Structure formats: C-alpha cells, structure tokens
Coordinates of C-alpha atoms in Angstrom, one line a residue:
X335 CA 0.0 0.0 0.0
X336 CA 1.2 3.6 -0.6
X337 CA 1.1 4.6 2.7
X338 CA 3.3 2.0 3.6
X339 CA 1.3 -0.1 5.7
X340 CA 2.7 -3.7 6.2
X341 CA 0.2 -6.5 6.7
X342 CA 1.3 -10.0 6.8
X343 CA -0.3 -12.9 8.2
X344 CA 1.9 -15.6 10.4
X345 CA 0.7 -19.8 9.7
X346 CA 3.2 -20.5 12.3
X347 CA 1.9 -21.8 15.6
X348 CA 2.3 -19.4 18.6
X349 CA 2.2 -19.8 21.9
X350 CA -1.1 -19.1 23.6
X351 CA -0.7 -16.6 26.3
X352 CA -3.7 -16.3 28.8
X353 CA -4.2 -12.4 29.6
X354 CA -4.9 -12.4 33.2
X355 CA -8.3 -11.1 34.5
X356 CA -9.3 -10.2 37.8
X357 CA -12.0 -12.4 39.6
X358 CA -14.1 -12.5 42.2
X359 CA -13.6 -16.2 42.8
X360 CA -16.9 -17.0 45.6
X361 CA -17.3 -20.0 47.5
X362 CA -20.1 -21.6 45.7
X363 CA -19.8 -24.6 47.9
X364 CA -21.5 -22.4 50.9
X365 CA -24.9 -22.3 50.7
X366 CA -27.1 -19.5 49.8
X367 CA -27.8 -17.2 52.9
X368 CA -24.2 -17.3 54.5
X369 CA -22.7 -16.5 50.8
X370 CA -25.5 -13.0 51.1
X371 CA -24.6 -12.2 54.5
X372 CA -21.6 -11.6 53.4
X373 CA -22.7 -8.6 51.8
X374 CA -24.1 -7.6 54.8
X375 CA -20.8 -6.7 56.7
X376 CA -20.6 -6.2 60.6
X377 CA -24.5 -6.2 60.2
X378 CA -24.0 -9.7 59.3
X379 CA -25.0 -10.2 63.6
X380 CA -28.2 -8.1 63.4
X381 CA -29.6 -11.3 61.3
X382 CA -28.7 -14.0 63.9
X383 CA -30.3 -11.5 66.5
X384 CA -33.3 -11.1 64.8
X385 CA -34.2 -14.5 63.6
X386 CA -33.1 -15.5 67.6
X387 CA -36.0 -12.8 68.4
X388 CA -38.1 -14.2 66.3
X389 CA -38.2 -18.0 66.8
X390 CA -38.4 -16.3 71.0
X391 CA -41.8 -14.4 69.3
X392 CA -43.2 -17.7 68.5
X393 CA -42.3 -19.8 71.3
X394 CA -44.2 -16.9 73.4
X395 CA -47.1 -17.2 71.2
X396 CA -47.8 -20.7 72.5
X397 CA -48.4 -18.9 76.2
X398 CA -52.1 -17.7 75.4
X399 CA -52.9 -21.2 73.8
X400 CA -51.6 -23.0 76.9
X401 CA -53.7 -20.0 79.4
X402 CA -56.1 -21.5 77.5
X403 CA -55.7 -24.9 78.3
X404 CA -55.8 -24.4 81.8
X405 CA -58.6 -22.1 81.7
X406 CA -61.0 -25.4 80.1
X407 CA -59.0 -27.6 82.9
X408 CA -60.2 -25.6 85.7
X409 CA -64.1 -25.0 84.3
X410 CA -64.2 -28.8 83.6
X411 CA -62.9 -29.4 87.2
X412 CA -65.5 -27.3 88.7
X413 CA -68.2 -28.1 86.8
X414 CA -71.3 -27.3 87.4
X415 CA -70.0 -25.1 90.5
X416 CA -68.3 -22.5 88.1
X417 CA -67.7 -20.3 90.9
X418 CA -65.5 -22.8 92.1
X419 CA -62.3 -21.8 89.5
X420 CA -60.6 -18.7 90.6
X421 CA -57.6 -18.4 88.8
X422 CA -59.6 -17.8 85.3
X423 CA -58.7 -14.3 85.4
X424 CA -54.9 -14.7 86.2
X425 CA -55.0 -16.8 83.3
X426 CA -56.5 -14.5 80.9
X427 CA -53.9 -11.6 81.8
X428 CA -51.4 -14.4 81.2
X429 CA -52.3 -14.7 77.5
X430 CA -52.4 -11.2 77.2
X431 CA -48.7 -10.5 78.4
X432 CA -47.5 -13.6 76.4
X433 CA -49.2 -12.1 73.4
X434 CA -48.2 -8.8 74.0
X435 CA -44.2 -10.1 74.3
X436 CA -44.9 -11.8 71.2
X437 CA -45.4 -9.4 69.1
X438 CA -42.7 -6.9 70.7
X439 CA -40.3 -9.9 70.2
X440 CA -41.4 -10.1 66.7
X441 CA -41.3 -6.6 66.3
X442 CA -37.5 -6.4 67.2
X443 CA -36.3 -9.3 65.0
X444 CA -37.9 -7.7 62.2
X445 CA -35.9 -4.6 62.8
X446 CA -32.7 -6.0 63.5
X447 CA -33.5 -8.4 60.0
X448 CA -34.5 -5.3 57.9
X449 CA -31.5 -3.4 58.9
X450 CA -29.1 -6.2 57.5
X451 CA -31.5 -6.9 54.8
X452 CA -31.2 -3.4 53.3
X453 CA -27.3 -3.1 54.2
X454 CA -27.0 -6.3 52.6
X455 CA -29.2 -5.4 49.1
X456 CA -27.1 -2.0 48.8
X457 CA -23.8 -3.6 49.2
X458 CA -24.9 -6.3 46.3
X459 CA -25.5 -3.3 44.1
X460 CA -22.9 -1.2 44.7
X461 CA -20.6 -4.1 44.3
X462 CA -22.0 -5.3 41.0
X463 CA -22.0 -1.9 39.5
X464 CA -18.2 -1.2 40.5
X465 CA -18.1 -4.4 39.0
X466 CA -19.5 -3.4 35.8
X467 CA -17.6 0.4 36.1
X468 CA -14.4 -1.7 35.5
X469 CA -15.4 -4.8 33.5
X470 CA -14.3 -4.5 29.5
X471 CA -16.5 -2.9 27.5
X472 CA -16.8 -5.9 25.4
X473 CA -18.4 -7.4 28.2
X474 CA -21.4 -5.3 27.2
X475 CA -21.6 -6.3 23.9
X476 CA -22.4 -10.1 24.9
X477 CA -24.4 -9.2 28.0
X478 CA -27.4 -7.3 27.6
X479 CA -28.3 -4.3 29.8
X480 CA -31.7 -5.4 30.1
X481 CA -30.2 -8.5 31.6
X482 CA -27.5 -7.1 33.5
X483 CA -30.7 -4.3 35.1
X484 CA -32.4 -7.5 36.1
X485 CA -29.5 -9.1 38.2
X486 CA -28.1 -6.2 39.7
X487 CA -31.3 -4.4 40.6
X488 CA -34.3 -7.7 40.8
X489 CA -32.1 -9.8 42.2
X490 CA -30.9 -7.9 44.9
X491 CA -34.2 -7.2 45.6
X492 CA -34.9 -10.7 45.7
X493 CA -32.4 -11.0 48.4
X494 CA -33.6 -8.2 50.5
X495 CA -37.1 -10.0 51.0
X496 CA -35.6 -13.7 52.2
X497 CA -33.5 -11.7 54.6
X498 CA -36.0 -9.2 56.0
X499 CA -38.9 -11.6 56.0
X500 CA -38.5 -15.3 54.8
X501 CA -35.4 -15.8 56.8
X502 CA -37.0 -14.8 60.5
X503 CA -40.2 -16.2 59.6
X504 CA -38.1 -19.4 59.0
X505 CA -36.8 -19.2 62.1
X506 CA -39.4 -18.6 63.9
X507 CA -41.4 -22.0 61.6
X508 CA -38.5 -24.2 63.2
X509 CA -38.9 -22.9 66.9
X510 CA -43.0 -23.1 66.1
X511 CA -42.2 -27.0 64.8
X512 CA -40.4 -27.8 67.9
X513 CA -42.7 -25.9 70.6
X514 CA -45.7 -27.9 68.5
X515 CA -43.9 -31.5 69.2
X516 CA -43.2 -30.6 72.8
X517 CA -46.6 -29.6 73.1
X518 CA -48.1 -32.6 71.0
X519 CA -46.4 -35.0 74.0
X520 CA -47.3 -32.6 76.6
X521 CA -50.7 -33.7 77.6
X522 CA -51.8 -36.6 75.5
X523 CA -49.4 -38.6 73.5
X524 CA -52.0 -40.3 71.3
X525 CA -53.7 -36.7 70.3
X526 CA -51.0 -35.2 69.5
X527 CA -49.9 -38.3 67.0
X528 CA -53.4 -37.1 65.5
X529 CA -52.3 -33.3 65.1
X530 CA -48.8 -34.6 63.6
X531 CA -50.1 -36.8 61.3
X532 CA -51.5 -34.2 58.9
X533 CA -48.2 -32.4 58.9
X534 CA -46.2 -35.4 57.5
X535 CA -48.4 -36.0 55.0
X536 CA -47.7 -32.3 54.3
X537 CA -44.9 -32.4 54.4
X538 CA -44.2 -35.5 51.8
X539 CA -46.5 -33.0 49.6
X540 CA -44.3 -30.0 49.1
X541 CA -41.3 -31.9 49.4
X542 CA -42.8 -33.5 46.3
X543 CA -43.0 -30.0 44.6
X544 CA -39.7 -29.1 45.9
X545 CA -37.5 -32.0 44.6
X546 CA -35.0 -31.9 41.8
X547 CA -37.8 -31.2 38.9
X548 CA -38.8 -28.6 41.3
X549 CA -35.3 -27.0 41.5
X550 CA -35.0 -27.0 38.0
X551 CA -38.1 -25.0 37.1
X552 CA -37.1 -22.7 39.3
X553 CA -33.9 -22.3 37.7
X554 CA -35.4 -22.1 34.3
X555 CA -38.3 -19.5 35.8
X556 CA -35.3 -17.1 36.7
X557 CA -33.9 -17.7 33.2
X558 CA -37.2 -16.7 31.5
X559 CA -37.4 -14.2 33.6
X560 CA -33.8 -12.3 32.7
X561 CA -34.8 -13.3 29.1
X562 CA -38.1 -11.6 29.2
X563 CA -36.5 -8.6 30.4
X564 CA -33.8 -8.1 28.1
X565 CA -36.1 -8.8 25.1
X566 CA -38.6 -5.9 26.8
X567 CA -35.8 -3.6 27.5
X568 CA -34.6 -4.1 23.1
X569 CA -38.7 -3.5 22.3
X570 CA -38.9 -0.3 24.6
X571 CA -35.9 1.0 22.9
X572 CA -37.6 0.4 19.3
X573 CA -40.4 1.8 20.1
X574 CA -39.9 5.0 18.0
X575 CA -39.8 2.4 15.2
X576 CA -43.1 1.0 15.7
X577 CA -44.8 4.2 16.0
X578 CA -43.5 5.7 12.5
X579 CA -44.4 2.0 10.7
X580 CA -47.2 1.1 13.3
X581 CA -46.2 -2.2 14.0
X582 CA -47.0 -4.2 16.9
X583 CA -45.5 -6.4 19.4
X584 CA -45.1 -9.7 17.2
X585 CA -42.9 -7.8 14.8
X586 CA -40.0 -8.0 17.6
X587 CA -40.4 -12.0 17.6
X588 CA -37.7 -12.2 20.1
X589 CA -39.9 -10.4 22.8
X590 CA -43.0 -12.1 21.8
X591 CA -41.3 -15.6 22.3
X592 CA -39.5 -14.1 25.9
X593 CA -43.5 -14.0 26.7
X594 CA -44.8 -17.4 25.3
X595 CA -42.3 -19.5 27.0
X596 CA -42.7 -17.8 30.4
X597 CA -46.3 -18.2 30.1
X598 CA -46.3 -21.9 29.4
X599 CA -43.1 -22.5 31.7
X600 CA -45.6 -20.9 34.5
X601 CA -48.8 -22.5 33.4
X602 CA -47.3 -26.3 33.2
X603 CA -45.3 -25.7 36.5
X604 CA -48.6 -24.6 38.4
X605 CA -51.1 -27.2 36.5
X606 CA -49.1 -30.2 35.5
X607 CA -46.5 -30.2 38.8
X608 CA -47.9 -28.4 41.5
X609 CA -51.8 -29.1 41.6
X610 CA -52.6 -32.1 42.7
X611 CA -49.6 -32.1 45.5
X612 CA -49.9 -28.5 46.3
X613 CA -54.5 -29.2 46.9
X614 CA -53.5 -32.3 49.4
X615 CA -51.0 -30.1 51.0
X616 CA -53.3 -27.8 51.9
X617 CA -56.1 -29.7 52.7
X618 CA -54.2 -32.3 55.6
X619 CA -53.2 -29.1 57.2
X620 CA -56.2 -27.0 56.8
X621 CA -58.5 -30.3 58.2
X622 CA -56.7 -31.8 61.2
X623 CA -60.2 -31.9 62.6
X624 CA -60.5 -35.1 60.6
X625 CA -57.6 -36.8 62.1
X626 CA -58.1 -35.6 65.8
X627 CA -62.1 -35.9 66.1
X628 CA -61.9 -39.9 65.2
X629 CA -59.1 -40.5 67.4
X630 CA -61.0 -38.6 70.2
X631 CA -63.8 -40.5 69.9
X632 CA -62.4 -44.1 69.5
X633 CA -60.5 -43.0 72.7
X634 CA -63.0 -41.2 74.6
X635 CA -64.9 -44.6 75.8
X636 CA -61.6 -45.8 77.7
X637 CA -60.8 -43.2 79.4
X638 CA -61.0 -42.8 83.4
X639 CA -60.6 -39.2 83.6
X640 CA -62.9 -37.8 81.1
X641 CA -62.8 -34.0 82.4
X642 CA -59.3 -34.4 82.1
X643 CA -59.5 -36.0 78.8
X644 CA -61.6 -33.4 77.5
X645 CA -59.3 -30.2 78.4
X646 CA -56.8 -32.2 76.6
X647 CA -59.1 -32.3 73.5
X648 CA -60.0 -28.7 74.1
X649 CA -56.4 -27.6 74.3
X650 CA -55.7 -30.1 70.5
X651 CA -58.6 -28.5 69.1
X652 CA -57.7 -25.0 69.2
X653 CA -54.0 -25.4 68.9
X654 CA -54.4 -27.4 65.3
X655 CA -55.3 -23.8 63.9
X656 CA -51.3 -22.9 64.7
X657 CA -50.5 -25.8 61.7
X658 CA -51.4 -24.1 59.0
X659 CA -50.1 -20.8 59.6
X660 CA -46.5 -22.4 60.2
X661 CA -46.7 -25.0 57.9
X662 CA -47.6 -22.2 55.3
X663 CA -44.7 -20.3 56.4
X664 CA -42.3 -23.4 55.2
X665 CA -43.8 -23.6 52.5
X666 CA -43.3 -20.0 51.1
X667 CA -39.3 -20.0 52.6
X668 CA -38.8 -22.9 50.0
X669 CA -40.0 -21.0 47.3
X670 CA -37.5 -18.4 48.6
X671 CA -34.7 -20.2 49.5
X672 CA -34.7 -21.2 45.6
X673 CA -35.1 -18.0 44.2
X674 CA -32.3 -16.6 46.6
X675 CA -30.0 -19.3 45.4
X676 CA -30.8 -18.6 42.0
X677 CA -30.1 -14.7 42.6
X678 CA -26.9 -14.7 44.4
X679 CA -25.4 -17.5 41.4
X680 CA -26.3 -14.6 39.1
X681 CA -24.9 -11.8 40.7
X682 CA -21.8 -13.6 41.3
X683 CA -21.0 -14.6 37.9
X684 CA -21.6 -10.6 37.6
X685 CA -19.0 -9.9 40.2
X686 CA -16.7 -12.3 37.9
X687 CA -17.4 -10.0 34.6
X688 CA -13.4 -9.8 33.5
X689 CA -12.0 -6.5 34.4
X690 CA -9.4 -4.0 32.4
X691 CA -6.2 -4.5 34.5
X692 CA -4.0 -2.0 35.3
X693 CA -0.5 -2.4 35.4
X694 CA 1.4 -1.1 38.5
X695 CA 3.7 1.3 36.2
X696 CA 1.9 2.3 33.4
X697 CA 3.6 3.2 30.4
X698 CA 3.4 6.2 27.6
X699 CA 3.1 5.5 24.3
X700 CA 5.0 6.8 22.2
X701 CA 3.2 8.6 19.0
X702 CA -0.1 6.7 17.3
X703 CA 0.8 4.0 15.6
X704 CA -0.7 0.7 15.5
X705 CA 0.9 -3.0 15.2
X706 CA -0.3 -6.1 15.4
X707 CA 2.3 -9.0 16.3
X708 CA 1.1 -12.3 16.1
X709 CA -2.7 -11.6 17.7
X710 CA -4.9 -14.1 18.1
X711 CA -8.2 -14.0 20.1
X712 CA -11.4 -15.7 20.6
X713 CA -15.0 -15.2 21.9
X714 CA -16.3 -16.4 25.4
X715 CA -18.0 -19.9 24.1
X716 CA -16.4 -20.1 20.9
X717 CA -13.8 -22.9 19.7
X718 CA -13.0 -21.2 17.1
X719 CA -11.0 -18.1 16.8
X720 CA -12.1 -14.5 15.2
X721 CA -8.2 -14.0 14.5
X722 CA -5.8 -16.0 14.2
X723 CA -2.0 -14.9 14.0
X724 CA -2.7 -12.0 12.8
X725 CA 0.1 -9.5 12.2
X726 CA 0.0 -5.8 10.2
X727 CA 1.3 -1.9 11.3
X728 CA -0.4 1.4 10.8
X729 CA 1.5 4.4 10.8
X730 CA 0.5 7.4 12.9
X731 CA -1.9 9.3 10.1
X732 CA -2.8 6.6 7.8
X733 CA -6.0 5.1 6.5
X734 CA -6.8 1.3 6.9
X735 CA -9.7 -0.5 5.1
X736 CA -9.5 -4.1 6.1
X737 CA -11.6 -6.0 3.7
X738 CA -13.4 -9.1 4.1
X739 CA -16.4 -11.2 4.4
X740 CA -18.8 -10.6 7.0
X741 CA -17.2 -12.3 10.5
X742 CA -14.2 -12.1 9.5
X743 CA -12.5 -10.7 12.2
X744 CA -12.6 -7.0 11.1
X745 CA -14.6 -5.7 13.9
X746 CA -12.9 -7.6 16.0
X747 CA -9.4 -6.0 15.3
X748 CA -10.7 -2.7 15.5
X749 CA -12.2 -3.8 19.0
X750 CA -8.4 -5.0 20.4
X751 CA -7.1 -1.9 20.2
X752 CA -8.8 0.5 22.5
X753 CA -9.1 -2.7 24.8
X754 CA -13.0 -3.9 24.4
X755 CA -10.9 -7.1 24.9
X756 CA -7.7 -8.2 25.2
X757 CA -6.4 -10.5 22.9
X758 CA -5.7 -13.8 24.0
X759 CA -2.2 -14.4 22.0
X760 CA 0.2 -11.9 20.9
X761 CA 0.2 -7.9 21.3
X762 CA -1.4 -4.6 20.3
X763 CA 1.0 -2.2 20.3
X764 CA 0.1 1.8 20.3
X765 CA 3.1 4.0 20.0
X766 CA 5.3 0.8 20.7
X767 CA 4.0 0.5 23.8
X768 CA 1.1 -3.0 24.7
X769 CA -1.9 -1.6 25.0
X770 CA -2.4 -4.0 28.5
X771 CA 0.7 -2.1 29.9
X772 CA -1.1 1.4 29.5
X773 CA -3.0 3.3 32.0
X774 CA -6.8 2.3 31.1
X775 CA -8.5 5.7 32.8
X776 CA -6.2 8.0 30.3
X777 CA -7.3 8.1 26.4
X778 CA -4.2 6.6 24.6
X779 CA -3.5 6.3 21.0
X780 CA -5.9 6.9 18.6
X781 CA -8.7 9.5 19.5
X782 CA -11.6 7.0 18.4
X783 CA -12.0 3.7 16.2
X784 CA -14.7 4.0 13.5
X785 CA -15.8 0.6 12.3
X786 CA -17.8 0.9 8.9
X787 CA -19.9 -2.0 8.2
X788 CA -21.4 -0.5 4.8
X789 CA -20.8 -3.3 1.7
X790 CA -19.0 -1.9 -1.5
X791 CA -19.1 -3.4 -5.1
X792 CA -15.7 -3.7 -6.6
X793 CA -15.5 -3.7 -10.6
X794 CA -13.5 -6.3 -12.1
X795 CA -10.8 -4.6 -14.5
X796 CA -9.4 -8.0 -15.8

C-alpha cells in the first residue's frame, strides 16, 4: 500500500498466552444465605439477632394457647360449680402478656432483619456496579443491559425480602415446629400423633413440589425471567420504530417468544407439577379436625378421667389452627430459598465479569501507531478463533480499510485496540507501547476507532 502499511499474516503456531483477569472467585460450595450475608458486613449479627428474636416471638405465642388450656381444665374441674375456678382471670392476663411479648419480640427481630437486609441489598449493588464500572466494555456487547438491570437491581431485591422476612419467619417456623412437638407429647401422646399426622403427610407434599424437577423449574423460571427482560428492554428502545411504521408487538419476535415460554413454563409448572400435590397439602393441614375428632372418639370410651381427657381435646382442638399458619410459612421459605440461590449464582457470575487490569507502572506511548504481532483472540464460548495470528502496522496518520467477508475478524481487530478485549495471544501495540501495559483511565492512542460496516461493489478490470 502507498502509505506504507505492512500486513502479513503468520501460519506459524504461537504460543497461547492467557491475559490475566481479575475475579471474584466465591465459595459456591457455601450455601445460599451465608454466601449474602456476606454482603451484609458487621450487620451480618443483626440477622442472627433477629431471627433469635423471632423464633423467642413464636415460642411466646404458644403462652395464650396454653392460658387457654388451663382455663378449660379448671371449668371442667368445677363443673357445674363455676364459681369454684378462681384463677380464670390470672389466666386470661397471662395470654395477654404472652401475646403482647410476642409481638414486641417479633417486632425487634424484624428490625434488627431489615437493617441487614437493606445493608445487605445496597452492598450487592454497589458491588456489581463497581463491578461493571471496571469490567471490559466488550463485556457489554455479549451481556445485555436489560439482563444485566435485572441481576443487579431484581435480584438484589430478591435477596432483600428472604433476609428481611422469609429468613426470621423461618426461624421462627422451626422454633413453632419444635414448641408444636413438645406440646403434641405434653398432655396426651395419642392426640398429639393425630395433630402430627397431617403435617407429615404435608410435608411429603411440598417436598414432592420441591425435589429436583422442582429446583429445576425454578432455575429455568429465573432464566425466563432475565430473558423476558432483556427482550422488553430491546422492544422499549424500538419503540420509536413501531410508531412511524405502526407495528406491533409480534414484529420484535424475540420479545413475543420471551412471553410465550414464560407463560407456558408458568402455566405447566402450576397445573401439571404443583396441583394435585400443592391441593393435598393444603387440605391435611387445613382439616386436622378429621384426624383428631376420630381418634377422640375411639378413645373417649376408655378413658377414666374424662374431664381431664376433654381439656386435653380442648387444648388439640384450638392449637391445630397454629398448623397451617407455620406449615404455610415453610412452605413459602422454600420457594424463597430457591429464588435466593438462584439470585446470588447470578450476581456472582456478575462480580466475575473480566475486568481492564491496570498495570502497576503504566507506560506512555510513544506517537499513534498501531501493530499487530502475532494476535490471536477468541470469543467467550467459541472454539474457534475471530483471529488467528494475525500480524500488520499502521503508521501514525494513515487510513486502513481491512476488507473481508462478514465475520471475518474485522470488527474484532478494531475492538483490540482501544481494549474492548484483550487478545488472547500476541500484542497490540500503540506508540510501541502494549496496549495491556497502559494506563486504562487515560485516552491513549488513537482518538476514536470508527468501524464501517457499509458493503462496496468492486469492478473487475481483468
């Protein structure tokens, strides 16, 4: 060329050199919740306190339903003298200081939860966008920004409600689950067998709806989701395009299908999967009446002490209505626990998004001109490579056109050089100096890269 521009291309095999990226390298081997309170700092306590408070709130909750209890014990006792049972009014006050402690209890935890919850969700963000503030800008060009709103912003939010909610409540289920099988054994064995009955077979329901298929739709829910958004962040920005040709939302196919497959991956997960387990669920623990009235009466005739045997009853009957409210509260922290574990996956592999490193003494370069020596690169995925040994110079003031078929490798060159990506073998030099051993926040090299895309028709003069 006139300009003098040398371009060669090298067959000869180089060695690969691996550019070295910085990583946030997470232990995905922890589970879920410790891996988020680790966002939450020293406020990583506050969520121990709470859900402490909490399970306390529920074990004080059983107070009034015990009060209760001895409130039927005594009437029974003194039957028909009713006069005869003093303490009725201790009781009630009783219940009403163990309820009032219950919810003050409940009230704290929830405090001391919300404050790590929110410390926790800020930290996520601010973390994924310094993330992204630093990661290559070809990282953007393979990862949406519809996506990328939808990690960093949903899931965080995500997050903050398992922490600030689901993860107390959880606590306070377990404690509510133990108090319930202390209680079951507390007064008559055989009843409470009756109450508990129900809540295995409950159990064995949602455990059902919880096992691997389970995990999996939940994993490809949170897929569809990312994938819906991204396709409705592309259809907002082309809206100006449907208005002037007044087209409508099946001309951006991509969106319409984002919408089709989560509404069938929704509809099949709810109808085919979760129906007929998630309807016996709820009926053993909404009717524990039918397990606890039969045994009552094939047990009634055999008993010596039927006053006694009828607080008991009492006390089963109105403590049953505690089931479903705690075995509901499981039920919802699975569904949680999932999603969480699903969010913090995602914004991890965000916090891995390869940075531009910055060498500890950056160098000048030295003029503007450009040379390639033996660069070879390749895409995230691919096996094989945009370019391959490619070597050529450009002085300081020239004009380039590299020709070729589309994908082959043109853009790709232009993107090496102000460091979309590095390349993967060999160097790009600006001014004689490797564009990886410059400062990346100053401009260097050539003010701008302007990649043309527009075909030409060449006339053949032979």
């Amino acid at each position: 060329m006139d300009d003098g521009i040398r371009f060669r291309r090298s067959r000869t095999q180089a060695s690969d050199t691996e550019v070295s990226m910085e990583k946030d390298v997470s232990p995905k081997k922890r589970g879920a919740v410790a891996r988020l309170l680790d966002f939450a700092g020293p406020r990583k306590a506050l969520t121990y306190l709470g859900c402490a408070l909490s399970a306390a709130s529920m074990l004080a909750g059983f107070g009034p339903y015990v009060c209760i209890w001895l409130v039927a014990r005594d009437l029974i006792a003194a039957a028909p003298d009713w006069s005869a049972a003093t303490g009725i009014a201790a009781y009630g006050w009783w219940a009403l200081a163990f309820g009032a402690l219950s919810i003050a209890l409940y009230f704290a935890g929830l405090m001391c939860t919300h404050l790590a919850a929110f410390r926790c969700a800020s930290n996520m963000r601010k973390r994924a966008v310094e993330r992204l503030m630093h990661a290559s800008l070809g990282y953007f060009d393979s990862h949406a920004s519809g996506a990328l709103r939808r990690v960093v912003d949903g899931c965080a939010a995500e997050t903050e409600g398992l922490l600030a909610h689901k993860l107390p409540d959880t606590a306070g289920s377990i404690a509510m689950v133990v108090g319930m099988l202390a209680l079951f054994f507390a007064f008559d064995w055989r009843l409470g067998l009756a109450c508990l009955a129900p809540v295995v077979l409950s159990v064995c329901c949602m455990a059902r709806m919880m096992s691997g298929r389970g995990m999996e739709f939940m994993s490809r829910y949170m897929e569809s989701l990312v994938k819906m958004n991204k396709a409705g962040t592309e259809y907002v920005r082309g809206i100006p395009v449907v208005k002037v040709f007044q087209q409508t939302v099946y001309s951006f196919k991509a969106f319409h299908d984002a919408i089709r497959e989560f509404t069938v991956l929704a509809q099949d997960y709810a109808i085919k999967w979760c129906q007929v387990p998630q309807s016996l669920s709820l009926t053993f623990i909404n009717g524990v009446a039918l397990f606890l009235v039969p045994t009552a009466i094939l047990l009634a005739p055999g008993e010596g002490d039927f006053g006694s045997f009828l607080a008991n009853f009492a006390f089963y009957a109105i403590f049953s209505a505690v089931i479903p409210t705690a075995m509901t509260r499981v039920m919802f922290m699975s569904e949680a626990a999932q999603s969480a574990a699903d969010a913090i996956t995602r914004v991890e592999d965000v916090l891995a998004a390869p940075v531009i490193s910055a060498p500890e003494h950056p160098k000048a370069p030295d003029g503007n001109s450009v040379v390639f020596d033996d660069v070879s690169f390749a895409y995230e995925g691919t096996d094989a490579p945009a370019l391959s040994h490619v070597s050529f110079e450009v002085p300081a003031g020239a004009t380039v056109a590299l020709v070729g078929p589309s994908g082959g490798g043109k853009t790709t060159a232009a993107s090496l050089v102000p460091r979309f990506w590095d390349a993967d073998g060999g160097r790009v030099l600006v001014g004689g100096v490797d564009v990886r051993e410059m400062d990346p926040a100053r401009p260097h090299g050539p003010g701008g890269v302007r990649v043309s895309g527009e075909p030409a028709v060449q006339a053949d003069d032979s």
